mmCIF file of N, CA and C in Angstrom:
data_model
loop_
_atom_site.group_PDB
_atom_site.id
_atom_site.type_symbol
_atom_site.label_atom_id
_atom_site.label_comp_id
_atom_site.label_asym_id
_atom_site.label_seq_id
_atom_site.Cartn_x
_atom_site.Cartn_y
_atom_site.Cartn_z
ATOM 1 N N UNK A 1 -108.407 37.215 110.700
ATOM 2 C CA UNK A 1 -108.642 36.068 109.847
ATOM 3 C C UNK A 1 -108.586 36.487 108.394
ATOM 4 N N UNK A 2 -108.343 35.441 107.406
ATOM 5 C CA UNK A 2 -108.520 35.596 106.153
ATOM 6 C C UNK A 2 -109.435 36.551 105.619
ATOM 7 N N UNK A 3 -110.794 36.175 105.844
ATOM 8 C CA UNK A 3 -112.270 36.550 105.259
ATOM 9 C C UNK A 3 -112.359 38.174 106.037
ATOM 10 N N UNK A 4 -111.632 38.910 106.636
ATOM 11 C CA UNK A 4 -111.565 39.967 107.628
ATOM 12 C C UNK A 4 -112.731 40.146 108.097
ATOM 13 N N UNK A 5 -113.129 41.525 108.910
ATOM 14 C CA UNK A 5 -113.795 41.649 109.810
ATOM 15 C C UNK A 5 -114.681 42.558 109.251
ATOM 16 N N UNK A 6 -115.593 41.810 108.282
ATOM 17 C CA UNK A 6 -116.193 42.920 107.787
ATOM 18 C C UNK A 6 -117.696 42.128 108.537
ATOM 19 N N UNK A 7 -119.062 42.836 109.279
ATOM 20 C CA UNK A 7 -119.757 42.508 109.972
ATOM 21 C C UNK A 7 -120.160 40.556 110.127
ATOM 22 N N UNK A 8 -119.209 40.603 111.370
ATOM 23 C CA UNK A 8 -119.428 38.900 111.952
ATOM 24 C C UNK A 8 -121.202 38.806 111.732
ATOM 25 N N UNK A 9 -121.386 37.589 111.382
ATOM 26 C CA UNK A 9 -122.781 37.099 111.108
ATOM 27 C C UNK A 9 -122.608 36.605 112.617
ATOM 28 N N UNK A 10 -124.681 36.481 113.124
ATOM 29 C CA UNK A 10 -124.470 36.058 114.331
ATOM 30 C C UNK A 10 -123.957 35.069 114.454
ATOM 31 N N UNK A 11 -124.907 33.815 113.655
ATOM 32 C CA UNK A 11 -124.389 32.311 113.585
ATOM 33 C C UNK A 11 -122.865 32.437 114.105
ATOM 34 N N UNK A 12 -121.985 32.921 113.153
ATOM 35 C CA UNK A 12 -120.712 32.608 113.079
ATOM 36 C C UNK A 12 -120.299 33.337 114.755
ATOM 37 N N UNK A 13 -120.656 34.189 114.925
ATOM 38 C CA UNK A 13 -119.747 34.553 116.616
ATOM 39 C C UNK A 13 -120.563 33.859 117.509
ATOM 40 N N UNK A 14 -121.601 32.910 117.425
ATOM 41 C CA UNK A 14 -121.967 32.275 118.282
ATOM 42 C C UNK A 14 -122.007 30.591 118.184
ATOM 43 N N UNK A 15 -121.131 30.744 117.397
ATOM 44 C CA UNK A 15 -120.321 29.020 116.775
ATOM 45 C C UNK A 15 -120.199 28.391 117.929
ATOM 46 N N UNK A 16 -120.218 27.339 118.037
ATOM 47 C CA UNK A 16 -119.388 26.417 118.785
ATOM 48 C C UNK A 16 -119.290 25.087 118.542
ATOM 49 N N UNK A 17 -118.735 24.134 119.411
ATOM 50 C CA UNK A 17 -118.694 22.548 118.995
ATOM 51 C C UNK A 17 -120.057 21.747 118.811
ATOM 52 N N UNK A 18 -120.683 22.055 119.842
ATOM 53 C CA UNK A 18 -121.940 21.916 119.512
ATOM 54 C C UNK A 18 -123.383 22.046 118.726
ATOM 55 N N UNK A 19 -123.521 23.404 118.079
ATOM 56 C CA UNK A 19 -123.968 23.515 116.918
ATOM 57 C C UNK A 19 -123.762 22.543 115.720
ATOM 58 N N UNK A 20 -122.622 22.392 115.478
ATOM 59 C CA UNK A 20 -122.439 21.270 114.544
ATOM 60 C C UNK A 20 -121.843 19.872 114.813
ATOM 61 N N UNK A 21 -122.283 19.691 116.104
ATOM 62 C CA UNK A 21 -121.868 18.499 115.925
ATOM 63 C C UNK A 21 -123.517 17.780 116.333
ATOM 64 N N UNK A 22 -124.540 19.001 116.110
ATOM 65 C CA UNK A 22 -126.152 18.647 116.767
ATOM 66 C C UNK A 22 -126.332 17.630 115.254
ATOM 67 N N UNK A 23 -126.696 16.737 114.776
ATOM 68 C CA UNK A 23 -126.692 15.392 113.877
ATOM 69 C C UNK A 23 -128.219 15.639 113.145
ATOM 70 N N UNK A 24 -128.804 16.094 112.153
ATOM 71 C CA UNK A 24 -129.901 15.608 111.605
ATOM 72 C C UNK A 24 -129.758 15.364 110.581
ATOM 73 N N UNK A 25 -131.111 14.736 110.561
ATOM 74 C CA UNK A 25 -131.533 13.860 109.238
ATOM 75 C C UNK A 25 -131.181 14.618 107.346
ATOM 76 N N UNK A 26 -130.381 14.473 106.560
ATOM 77 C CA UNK A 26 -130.851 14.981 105.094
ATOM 78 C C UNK A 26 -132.571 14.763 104.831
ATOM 79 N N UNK A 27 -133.032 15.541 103.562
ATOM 80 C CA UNK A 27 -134.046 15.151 102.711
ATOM 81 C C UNK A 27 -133.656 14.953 101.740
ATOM 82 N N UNK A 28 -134.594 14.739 100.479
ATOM 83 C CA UNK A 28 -134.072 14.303 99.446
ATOM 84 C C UNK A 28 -133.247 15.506 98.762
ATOM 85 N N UNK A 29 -134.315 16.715 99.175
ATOM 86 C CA UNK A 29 -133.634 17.899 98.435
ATOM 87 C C UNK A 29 -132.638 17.941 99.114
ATOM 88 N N UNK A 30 -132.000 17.730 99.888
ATOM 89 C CA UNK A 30 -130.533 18.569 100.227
ATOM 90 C C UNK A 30 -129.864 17.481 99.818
ATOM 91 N N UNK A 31 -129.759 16.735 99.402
ATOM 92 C CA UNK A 31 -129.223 16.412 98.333
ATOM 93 C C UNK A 31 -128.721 16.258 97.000
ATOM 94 N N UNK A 32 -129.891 16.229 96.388
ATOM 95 C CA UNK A 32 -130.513 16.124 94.738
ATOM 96 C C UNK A 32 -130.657 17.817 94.438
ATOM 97 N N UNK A 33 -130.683 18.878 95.464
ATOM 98 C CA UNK A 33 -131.332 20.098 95.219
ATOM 99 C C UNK A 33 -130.208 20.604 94.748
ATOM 100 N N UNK A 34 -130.461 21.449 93.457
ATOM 101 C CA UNK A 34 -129.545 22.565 92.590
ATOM 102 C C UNK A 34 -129.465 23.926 93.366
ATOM 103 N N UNK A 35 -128.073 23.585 93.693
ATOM 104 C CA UNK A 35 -127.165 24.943 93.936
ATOM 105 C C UNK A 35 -126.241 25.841 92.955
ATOM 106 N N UNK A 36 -127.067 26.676 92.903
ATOM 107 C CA UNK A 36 -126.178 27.908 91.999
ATOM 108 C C UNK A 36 -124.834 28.045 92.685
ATOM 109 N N UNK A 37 -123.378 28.023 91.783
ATOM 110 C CA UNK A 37 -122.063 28.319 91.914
ATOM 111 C C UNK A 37 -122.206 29.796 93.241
ATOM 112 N N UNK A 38 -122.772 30.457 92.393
ATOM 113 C CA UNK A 38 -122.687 31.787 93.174
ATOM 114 C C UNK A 38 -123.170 31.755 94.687
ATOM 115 N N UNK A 39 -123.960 30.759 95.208
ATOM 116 C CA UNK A 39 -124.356 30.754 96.467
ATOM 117 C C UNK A 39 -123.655 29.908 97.128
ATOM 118 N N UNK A 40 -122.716 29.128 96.297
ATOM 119 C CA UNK A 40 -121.595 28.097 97.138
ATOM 120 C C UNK A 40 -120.290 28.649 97.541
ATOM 121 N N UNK A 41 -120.240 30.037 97.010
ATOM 122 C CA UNK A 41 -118.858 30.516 97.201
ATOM 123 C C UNK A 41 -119.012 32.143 97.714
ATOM 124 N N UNK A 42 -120.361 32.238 98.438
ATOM 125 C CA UNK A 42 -120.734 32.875 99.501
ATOM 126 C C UNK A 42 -119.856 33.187 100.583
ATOM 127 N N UNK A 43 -119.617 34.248 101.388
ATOM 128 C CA UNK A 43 -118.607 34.167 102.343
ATOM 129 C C UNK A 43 -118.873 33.651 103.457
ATOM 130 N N UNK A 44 -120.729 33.579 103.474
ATOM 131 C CA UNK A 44 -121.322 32.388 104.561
ATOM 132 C C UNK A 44 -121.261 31.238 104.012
ATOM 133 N N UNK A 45 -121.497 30.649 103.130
ATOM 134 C CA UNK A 45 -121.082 29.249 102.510
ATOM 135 C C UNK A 45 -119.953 28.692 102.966
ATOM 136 N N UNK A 46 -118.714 29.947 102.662
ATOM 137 C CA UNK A 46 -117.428 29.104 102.916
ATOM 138 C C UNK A 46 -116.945 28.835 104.295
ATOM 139 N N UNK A 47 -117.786 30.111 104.871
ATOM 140 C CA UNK A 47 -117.135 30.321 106.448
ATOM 141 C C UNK A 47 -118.128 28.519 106.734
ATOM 142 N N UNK A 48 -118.877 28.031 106.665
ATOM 143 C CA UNK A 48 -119.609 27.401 106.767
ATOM 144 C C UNK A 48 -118.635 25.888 107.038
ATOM 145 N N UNK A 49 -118.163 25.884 105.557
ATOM 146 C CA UNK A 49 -117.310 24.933 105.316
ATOM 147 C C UNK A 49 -116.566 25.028 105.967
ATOM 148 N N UNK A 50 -115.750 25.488 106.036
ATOM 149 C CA UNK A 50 -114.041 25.895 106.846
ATOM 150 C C UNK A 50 -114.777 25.470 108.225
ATOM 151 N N UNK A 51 -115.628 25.824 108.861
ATOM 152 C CA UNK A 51 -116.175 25.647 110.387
ATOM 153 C C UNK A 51 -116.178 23.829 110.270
ATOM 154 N N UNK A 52 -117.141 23.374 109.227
ATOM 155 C CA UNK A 52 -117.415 22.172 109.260
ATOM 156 C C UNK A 52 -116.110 21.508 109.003
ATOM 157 N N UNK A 53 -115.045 21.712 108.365
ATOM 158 C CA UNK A 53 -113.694 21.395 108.218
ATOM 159 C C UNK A 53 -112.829 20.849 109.587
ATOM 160 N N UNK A 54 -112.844 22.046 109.978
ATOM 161 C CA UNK A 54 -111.916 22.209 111.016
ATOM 162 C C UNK A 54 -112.703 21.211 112.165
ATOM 163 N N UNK A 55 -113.783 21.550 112.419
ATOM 164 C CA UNK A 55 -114.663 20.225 113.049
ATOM 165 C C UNK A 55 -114.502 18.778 112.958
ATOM 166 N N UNK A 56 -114.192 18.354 112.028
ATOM 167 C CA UNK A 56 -113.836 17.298 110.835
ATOM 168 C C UNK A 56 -112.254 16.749 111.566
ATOM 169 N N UNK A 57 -111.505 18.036 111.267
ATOM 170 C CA UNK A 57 -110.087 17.251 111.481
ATOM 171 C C UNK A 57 -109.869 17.230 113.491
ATOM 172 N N UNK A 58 -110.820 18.059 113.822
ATOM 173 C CA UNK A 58 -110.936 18.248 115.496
ATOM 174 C C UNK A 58 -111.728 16.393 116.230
ATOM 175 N N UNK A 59 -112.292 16.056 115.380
ATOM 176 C CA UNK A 59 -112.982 14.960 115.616
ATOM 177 C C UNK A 59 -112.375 13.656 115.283
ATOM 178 N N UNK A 60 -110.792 13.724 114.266
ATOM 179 C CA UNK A 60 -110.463 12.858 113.749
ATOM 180 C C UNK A 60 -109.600 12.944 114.856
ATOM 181 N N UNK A 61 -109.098 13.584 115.511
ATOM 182 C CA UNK A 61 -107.680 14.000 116.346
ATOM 183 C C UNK A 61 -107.981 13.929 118.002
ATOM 184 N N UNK A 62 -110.037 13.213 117.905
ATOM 185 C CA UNK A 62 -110.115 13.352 119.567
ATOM 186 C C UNK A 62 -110.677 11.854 119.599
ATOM 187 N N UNK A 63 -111.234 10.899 117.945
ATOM 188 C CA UNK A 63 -110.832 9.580 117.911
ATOM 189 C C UNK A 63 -109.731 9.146 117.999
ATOM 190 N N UNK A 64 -109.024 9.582 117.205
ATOM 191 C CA UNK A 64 -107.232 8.770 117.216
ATOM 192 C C UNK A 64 -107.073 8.362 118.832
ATOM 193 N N UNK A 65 -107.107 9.837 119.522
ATOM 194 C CA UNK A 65 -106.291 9.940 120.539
ATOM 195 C C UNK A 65 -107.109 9.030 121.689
ATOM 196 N N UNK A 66 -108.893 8.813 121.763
ATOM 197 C CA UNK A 66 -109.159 7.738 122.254
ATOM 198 C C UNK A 66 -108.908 6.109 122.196
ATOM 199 N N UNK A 67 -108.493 5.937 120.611
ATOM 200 C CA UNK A 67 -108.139 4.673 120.392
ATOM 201 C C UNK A 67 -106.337 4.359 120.503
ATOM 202 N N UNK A 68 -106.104 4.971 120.867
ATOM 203 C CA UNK A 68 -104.490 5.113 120.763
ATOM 204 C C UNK A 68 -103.918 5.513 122.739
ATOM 205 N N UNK A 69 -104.762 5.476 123.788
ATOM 206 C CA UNK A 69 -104.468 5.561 124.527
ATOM 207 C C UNK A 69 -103.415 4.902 125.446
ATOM 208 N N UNK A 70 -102.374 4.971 125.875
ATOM 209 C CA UNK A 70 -101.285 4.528 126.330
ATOM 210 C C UNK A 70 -100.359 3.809 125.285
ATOM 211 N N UNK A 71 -100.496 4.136 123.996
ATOM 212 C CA UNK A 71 -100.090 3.344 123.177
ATOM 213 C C UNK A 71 -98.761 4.072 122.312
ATOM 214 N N UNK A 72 -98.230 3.713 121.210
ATOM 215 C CA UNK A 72 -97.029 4.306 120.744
ATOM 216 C C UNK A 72 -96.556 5.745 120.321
ATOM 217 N N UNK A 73 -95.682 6.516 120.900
ATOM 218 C CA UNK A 73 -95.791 8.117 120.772
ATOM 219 C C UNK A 73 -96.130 8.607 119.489
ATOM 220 N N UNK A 74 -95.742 7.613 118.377
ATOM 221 C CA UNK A 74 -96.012 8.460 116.956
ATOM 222 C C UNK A 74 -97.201 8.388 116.659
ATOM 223 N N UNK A 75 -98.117 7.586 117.338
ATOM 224 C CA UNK A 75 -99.857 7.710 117.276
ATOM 225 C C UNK A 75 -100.025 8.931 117.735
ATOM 226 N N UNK A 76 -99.719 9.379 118.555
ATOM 227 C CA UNK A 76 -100.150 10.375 119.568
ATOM 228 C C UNK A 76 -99.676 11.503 118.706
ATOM 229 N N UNK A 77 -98.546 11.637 118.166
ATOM 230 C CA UNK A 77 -98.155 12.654 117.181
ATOM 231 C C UNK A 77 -99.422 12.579 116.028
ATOM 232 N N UNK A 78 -99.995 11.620 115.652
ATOM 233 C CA UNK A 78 -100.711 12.028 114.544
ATOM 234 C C UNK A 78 -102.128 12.643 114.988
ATOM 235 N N UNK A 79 -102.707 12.285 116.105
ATOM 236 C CA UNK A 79 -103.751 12.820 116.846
ATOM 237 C C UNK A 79 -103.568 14.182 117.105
ATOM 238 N N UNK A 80 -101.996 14.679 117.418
ATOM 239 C CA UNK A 80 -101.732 16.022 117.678
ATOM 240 C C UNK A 80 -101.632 16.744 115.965
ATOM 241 N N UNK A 81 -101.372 15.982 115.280
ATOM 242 C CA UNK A 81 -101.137 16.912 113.957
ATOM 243 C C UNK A 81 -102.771 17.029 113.370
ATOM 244 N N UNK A 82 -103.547 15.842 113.657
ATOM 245 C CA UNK A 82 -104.759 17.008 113.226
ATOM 246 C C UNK A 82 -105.508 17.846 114.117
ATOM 247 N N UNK A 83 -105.373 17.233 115.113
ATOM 248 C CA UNK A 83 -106.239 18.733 116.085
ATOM 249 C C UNK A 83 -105.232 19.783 115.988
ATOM 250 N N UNK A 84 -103.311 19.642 115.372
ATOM 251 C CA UNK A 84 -103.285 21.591 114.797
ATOM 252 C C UNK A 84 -103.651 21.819 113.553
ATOM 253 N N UNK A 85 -104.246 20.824 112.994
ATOM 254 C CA UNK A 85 -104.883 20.905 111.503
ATOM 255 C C UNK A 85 -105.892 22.049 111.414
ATOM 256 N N UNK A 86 -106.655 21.349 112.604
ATOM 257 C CA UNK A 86 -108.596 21.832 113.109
ATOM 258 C C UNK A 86 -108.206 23.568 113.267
ATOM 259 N N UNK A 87 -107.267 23.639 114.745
ATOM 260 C CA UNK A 87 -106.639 24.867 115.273
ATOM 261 C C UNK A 87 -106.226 26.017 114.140
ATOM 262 N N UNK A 88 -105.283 25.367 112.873
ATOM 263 C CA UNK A 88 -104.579 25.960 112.383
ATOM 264 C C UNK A 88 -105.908 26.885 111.051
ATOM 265 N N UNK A 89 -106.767 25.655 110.364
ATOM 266 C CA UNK A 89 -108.132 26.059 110.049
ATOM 267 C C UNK A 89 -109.165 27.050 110.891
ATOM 268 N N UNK A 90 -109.248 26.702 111.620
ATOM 269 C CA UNK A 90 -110.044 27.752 112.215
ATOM 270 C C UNK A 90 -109.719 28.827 112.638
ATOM 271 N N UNK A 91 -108.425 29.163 113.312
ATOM 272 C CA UNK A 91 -107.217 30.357 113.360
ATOM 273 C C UNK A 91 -107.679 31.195 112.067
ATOM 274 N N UNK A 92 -107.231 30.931 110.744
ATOM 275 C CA UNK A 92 -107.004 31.307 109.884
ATOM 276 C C UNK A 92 -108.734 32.032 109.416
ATOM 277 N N UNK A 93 -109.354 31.300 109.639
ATOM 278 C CA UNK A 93 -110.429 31.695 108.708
ATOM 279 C C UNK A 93 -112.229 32.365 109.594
ATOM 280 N N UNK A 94 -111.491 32.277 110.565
ATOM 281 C CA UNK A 94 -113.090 32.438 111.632
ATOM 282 C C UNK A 94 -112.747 33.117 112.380
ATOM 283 N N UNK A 95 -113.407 33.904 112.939
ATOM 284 C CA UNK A 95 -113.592 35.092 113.210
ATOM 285 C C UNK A 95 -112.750 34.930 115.123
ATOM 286 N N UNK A 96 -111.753 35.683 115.350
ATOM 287 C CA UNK A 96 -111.377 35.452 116.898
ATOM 288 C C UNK A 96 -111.827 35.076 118.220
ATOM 289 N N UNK A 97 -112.858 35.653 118.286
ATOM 290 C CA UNK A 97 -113.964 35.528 119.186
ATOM 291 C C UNK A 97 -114.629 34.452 119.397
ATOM 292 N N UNK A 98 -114.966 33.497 118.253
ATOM 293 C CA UNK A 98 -115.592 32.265 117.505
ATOM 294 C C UNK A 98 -115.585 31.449 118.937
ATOM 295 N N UNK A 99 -116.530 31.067 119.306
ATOM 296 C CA UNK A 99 -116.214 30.377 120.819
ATOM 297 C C UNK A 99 -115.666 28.602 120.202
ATOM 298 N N UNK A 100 -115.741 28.526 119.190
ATOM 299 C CA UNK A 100 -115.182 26.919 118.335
ATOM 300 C C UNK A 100 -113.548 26.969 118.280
ATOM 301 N N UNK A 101 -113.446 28.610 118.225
ATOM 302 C CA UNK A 101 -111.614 28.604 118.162
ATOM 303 C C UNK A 101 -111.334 28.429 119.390
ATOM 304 N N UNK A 102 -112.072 29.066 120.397
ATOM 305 C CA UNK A 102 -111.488 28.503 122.110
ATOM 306 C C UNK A 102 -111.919 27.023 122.507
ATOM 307 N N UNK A 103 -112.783 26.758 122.076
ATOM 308 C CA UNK A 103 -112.802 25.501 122.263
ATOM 309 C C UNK A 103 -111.961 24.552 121.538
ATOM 310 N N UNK A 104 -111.538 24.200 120.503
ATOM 311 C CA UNK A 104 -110.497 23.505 119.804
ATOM 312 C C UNK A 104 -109.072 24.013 120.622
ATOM 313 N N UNK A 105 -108.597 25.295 120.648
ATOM 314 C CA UNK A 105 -107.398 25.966 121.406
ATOM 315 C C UNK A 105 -107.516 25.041 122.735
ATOM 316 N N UNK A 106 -108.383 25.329 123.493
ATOM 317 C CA UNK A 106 -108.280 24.854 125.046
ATOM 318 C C UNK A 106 -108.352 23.504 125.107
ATOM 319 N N UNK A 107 -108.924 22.303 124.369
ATOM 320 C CA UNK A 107 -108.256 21.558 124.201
ATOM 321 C C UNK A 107 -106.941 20.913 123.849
ATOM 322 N N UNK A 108 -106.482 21.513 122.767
ATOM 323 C CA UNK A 108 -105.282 21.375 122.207
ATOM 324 C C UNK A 108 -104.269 21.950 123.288
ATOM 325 N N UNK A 109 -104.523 22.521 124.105
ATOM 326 C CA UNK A 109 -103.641 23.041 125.267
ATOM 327 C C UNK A 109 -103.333 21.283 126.102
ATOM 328 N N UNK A 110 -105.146 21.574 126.686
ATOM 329 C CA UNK A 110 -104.858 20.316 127.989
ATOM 330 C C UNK A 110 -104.369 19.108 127.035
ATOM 331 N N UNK A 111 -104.647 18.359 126.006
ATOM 332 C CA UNK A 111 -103.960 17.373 125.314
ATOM 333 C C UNK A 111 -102.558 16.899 124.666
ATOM 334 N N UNK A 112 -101.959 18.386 124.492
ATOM 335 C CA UNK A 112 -100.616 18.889 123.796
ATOM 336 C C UNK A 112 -99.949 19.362 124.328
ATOM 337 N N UNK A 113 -99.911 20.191 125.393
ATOM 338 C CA UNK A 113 -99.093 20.975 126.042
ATOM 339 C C UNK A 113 -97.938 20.624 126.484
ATOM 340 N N UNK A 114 -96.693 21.666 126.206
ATOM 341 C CA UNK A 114 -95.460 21.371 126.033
ATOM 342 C C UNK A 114 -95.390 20.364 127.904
ATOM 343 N N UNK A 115 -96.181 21.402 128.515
ATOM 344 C CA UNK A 115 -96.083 21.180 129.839
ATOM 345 C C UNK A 115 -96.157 19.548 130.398
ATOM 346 N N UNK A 116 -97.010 18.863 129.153
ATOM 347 C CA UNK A 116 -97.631 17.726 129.547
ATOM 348 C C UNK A 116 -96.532 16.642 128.897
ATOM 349 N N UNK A 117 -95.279 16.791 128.417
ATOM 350 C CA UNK A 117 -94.359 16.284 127.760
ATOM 351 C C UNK A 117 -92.793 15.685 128.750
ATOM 352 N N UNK A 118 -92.756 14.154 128.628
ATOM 353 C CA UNK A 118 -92.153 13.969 129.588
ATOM 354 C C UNK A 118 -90.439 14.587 129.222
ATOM 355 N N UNK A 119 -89.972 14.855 130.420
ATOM 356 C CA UNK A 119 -88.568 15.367 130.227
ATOM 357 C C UNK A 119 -87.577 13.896 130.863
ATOM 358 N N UNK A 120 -87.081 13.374 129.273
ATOM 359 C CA UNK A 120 -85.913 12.734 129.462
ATOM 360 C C UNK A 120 -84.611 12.893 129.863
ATOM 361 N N UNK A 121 -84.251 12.244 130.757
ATOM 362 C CA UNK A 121 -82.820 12.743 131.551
ATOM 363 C C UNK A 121 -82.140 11.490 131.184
ATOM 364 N N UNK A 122 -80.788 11.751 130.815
ATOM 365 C CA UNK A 122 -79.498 10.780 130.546
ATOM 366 C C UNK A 122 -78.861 10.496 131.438
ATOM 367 N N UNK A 123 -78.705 9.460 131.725
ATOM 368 C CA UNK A 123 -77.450 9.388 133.139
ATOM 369 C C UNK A 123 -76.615 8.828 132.608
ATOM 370 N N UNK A 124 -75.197 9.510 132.545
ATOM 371 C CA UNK A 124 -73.888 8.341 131.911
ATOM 372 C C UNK A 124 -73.631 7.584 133.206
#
């Protein structure tokens, strides 16, 4: 990955879909609360982001594809272009192991797969 392999934080090798997609409440401070530059561009900060990112476009690409069911192929193309959005983000920047990269991957398999693509035949 980008950020290399200099000691995986646990959090991060024990990522998954679930961790962040667990929903709580803000307070006021995490909102209104002053963050120093220097702690936003942390290599846990960013890995942070990029996780929550790729989550982001993984979630936009597993609505589409529920509301778009049996419906026109270029929908289905756009459902596939962001879950390789999610794939292509998290590839890049999180750590291999990341159980969020196998999980986004192994979806994007059973949903995308060349395998799952009908083969048109011409008959003159």
């Amino acid at each position: 990955n980008l950020f290399g392999y200099m000691q995986c934080s646990e959090w991060v090798a024990g990522l998954n879909i679930g961790n962040i997609m667990q929903v709580s409440p803000l307070t006021l401070q995490d909102v209104v609360g002053s963050y120093d530059v220097d702690v936003e561009i942390t290599r846990e900060t960013l890995l942070e982001k990029i996780a929550l990112l790729a989550v982001s476009y993984f979630c936009v690409s597993t609505e589409k594809r529920f509301l778009i069911q049996n419906l026109k192929p270029e929908a289905v193309k756009e459902s596939e272009f962001w879950h390789a959005k999610a794939l292509e983000i998290a590839c890049c920047f999180l750590p291999s192991e990341c159980p969020l990269i196998n999980h986004i991957f192994s979806n994007y398999q059973k949903h995308y797969s060349p395998l799952l693509q009908p083969i048109v035949t011409v008959i003159c």
